[in-house]
Short mmCIF file of C-alpha atoms in Angstrom, two decimals:
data_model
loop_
_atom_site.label_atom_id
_atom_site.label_comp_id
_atom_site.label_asym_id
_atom_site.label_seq_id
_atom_site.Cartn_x
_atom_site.Cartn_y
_atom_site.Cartn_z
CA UNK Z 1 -8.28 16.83 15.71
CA UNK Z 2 -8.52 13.80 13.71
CA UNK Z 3 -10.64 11.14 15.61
CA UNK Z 4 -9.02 7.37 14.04
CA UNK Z 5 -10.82 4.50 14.62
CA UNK Z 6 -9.28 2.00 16.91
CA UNK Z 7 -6.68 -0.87 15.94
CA UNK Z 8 -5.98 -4.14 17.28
CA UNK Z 9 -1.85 -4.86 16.68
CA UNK Z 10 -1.04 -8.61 17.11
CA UNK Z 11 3.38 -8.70 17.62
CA UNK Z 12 4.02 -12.19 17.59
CA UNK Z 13 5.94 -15.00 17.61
CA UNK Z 14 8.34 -17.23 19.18
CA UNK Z 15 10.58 -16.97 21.94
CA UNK Z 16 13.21 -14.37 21.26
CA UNK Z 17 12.59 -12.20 18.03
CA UNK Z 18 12.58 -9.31 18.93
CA UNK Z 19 8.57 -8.76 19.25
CA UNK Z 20 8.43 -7.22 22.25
CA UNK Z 21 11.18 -4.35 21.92
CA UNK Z 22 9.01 -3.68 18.53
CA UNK Z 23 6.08 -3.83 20.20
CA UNK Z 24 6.78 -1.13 23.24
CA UNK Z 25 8.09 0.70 20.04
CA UNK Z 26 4.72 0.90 18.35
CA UNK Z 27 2.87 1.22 20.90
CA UNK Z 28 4.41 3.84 22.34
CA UNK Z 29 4.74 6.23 18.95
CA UNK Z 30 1.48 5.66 18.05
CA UNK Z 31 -0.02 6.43 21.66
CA UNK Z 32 -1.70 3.14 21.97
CA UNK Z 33 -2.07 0.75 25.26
CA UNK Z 34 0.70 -2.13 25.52
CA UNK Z 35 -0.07 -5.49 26.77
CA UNK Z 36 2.91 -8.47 27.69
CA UNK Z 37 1.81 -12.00 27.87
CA UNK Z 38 4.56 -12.17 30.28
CA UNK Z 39 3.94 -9.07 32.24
CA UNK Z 40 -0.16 -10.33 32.15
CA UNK Z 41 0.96 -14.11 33.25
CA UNK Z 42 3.05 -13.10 36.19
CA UNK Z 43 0.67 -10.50 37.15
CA UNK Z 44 -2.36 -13.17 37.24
CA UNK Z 45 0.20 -15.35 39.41
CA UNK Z 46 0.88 -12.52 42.35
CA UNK Z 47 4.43 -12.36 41.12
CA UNK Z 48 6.84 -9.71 40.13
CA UNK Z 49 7.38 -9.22 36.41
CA UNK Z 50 10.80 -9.61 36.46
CA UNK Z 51 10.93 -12.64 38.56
CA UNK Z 52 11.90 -15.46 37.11
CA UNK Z 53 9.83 -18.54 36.48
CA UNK Z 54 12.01 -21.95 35.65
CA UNK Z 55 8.81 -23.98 35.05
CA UNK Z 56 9.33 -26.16 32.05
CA UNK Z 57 7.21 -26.30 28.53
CA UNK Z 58 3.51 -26.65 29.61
CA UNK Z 59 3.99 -26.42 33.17
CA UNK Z 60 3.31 -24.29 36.91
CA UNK Z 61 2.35 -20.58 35.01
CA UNK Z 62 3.26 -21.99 31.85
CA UNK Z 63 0.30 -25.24 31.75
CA UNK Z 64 -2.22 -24.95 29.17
CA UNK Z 65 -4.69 -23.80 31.75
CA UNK Z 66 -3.07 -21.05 33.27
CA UNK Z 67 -1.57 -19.54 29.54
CA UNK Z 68 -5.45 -19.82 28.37
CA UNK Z 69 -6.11 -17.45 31.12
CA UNK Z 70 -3.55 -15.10 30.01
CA UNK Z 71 -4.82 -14.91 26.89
CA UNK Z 72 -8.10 -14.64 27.86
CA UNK Z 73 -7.23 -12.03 30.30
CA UNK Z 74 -5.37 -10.03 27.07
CA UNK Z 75 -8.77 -9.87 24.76
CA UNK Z 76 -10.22 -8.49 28.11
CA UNK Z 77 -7.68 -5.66 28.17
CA UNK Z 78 -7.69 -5.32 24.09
CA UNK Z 79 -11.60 -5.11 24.11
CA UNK Z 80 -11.64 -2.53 27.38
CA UNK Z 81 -9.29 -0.17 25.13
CA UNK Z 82 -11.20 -0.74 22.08
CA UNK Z 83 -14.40 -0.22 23.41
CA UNK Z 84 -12.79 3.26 24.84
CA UNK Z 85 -11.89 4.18 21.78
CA UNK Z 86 -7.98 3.44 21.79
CA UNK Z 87 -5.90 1.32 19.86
CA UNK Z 88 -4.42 -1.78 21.77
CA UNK Z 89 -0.85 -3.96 21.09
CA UNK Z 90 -0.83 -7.45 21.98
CA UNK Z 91 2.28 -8.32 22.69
CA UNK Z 92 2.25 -12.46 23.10
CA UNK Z 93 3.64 -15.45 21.07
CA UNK Z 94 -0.13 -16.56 20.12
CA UNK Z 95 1.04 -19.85 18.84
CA UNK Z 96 -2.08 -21.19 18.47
CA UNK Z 97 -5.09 -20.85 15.91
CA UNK Z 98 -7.73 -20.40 18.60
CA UNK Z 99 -6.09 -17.78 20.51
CA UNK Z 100 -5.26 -15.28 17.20
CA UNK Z 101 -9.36 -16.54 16.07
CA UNK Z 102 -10.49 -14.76 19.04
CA UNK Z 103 -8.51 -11.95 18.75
CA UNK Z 104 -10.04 -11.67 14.85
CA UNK Z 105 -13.86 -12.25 16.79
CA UNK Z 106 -13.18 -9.02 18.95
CA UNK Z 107 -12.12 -6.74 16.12
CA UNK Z 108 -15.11 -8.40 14.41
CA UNK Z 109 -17.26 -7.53 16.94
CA UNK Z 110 -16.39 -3.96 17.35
CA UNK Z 111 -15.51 -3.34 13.59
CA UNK Z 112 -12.26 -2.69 14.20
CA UNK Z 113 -9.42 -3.81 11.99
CA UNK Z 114 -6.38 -6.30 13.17
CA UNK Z 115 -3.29 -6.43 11.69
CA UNK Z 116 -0.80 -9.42 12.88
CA UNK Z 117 3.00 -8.60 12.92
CA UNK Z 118 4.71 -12.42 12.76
CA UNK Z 119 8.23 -11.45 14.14
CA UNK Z 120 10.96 -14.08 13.14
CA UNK Z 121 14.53 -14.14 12.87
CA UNK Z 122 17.38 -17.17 12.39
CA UNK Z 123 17.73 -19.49 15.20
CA UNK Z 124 21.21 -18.54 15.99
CA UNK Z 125 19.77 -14.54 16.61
CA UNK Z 126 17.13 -15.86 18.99
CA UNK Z 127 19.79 -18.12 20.80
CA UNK Z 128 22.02 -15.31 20.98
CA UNK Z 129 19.29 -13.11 22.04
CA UNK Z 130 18.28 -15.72 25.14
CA UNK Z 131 21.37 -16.13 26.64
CA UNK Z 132 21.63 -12.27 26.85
CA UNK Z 133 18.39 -11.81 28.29
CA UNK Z 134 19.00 -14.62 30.89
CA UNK Z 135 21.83 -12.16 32.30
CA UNK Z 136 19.47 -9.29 32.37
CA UNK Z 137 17.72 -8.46 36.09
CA UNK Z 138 15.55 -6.65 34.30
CA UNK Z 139 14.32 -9.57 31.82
CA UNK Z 140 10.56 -10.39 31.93
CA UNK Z 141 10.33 -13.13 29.50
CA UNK Z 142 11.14 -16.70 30.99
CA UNK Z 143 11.56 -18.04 27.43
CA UNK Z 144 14.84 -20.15 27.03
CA UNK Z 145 16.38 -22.29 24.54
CA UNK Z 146 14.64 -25.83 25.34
CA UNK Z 147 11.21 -23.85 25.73
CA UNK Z 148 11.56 -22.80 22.21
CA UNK Z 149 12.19 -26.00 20.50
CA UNK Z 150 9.10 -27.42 22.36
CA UNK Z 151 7.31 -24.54 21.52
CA UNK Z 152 8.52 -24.49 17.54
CA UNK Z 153 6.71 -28.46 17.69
CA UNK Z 154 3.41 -26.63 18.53
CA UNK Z 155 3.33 -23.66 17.08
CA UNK Z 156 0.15 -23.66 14.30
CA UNK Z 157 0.12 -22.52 11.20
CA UNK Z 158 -0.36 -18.94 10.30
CA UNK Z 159 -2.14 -20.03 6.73
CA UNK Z 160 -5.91 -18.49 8.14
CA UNK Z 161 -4.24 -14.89 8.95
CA UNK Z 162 -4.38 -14.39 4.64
CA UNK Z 163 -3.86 -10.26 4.71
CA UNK Z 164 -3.99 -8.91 8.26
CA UNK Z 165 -0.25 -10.45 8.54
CA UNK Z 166 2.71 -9.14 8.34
CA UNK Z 167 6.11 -11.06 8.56
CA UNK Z 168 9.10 -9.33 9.25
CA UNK Z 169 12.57 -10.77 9.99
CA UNK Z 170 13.74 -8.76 13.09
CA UNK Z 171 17.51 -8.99 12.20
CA UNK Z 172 17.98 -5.58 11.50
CA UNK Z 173 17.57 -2.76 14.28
CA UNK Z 174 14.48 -2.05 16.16
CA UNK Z 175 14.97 1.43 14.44
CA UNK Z 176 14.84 0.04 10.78
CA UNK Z 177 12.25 -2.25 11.60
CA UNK Z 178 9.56 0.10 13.22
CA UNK Z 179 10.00 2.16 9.83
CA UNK Z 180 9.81 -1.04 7.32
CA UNK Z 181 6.74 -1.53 9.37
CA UNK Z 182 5.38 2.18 8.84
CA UNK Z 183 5.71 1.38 5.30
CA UNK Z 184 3.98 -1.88 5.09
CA UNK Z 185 1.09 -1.08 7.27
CA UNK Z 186 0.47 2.01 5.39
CA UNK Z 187 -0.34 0.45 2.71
#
């Protein structure tokens, strides 16, 4: 048996394109833990995952406060798994510089490499794609249309990433895009 060393796997983003369905993909052929903002956030409220949360941009779970601790409480999970020896995907719009700096610190840390997957898609895909979700019980993500033009204003640049990202326009199936993303982080 072949003993690899562990991974960090940023899929990221915003609302709506298609990062987590290629996430749970990933993570789940490559044996590796999975880890939802969303799932996380509700979790750290005491609520259901697939209970809906109508706070606006910035507010109730949503505030700056209460997503910091999400995030913080992601690098926990990432750094439990990597000290264990497994592979971790993050699975998390990590708009911000800060948030994806830490995540570079803990692969730092534990000389692990990190490879960011920016998923993006036209706006019309991702609008399309939230008013489906909104009819879906099963939906975890609270992301809606007037979220993500708030969240497009404040979304930092990805300029300090340089070769641990990836983009990849999620138009195409989840199938296609799990193998164009075999290919590109083989190499």
């Amino acid at each position: 048996m072949i003993h690899r060393q562990p991974q960090i796997f940023v899929f990221f983003g915003m609302i709506a394109t298609g990062k987590s369905t290629l996430a749970k993909m990933w993570a789940k052929a490559h044996e590796m833990f999975y880890y939802n903002s969303d799932v996380v956030r509700k979790e750290i409220a005491g609520s259901a995952a697939q209970r809906s949360d109508k706070s606006s941009f910035g507010q109730g779970i949503y505030s700056s406060g209460f997503s910091q601790k999400t995030y913080a409480c992601l690098l926990d999970k990432a750094e439990t798994a990597v000290k264990s020896g497994q592979s971790v995907v993050l699975d998390a719009s990590y708009s911000s510089i800060d948030n994806r700096q830490q995540v570079i610190a803990l692969a730092d840390k534990y000389s692990v490499t990190v490879c960011f997957i920016f998923c993006t898609c036209l706006e019309d895909e991702m609008r399309t794609r939230m008013e489906k979700r909104a009819q879906d019980p099963l939906a975890v993500s609270d992301g809606r249309w007037e979220i993500y033009l708030q969240q497009k204003e404040s979304f930092e640049s990805l300029d300090h990433l340089g070769d641990q990202l990836i983009t990849i326009n999620t138009v195409q199936s989840p199938e296609r895009l799990f193998e164009e993303l075999k290919t590109r982080c083989a190499s």
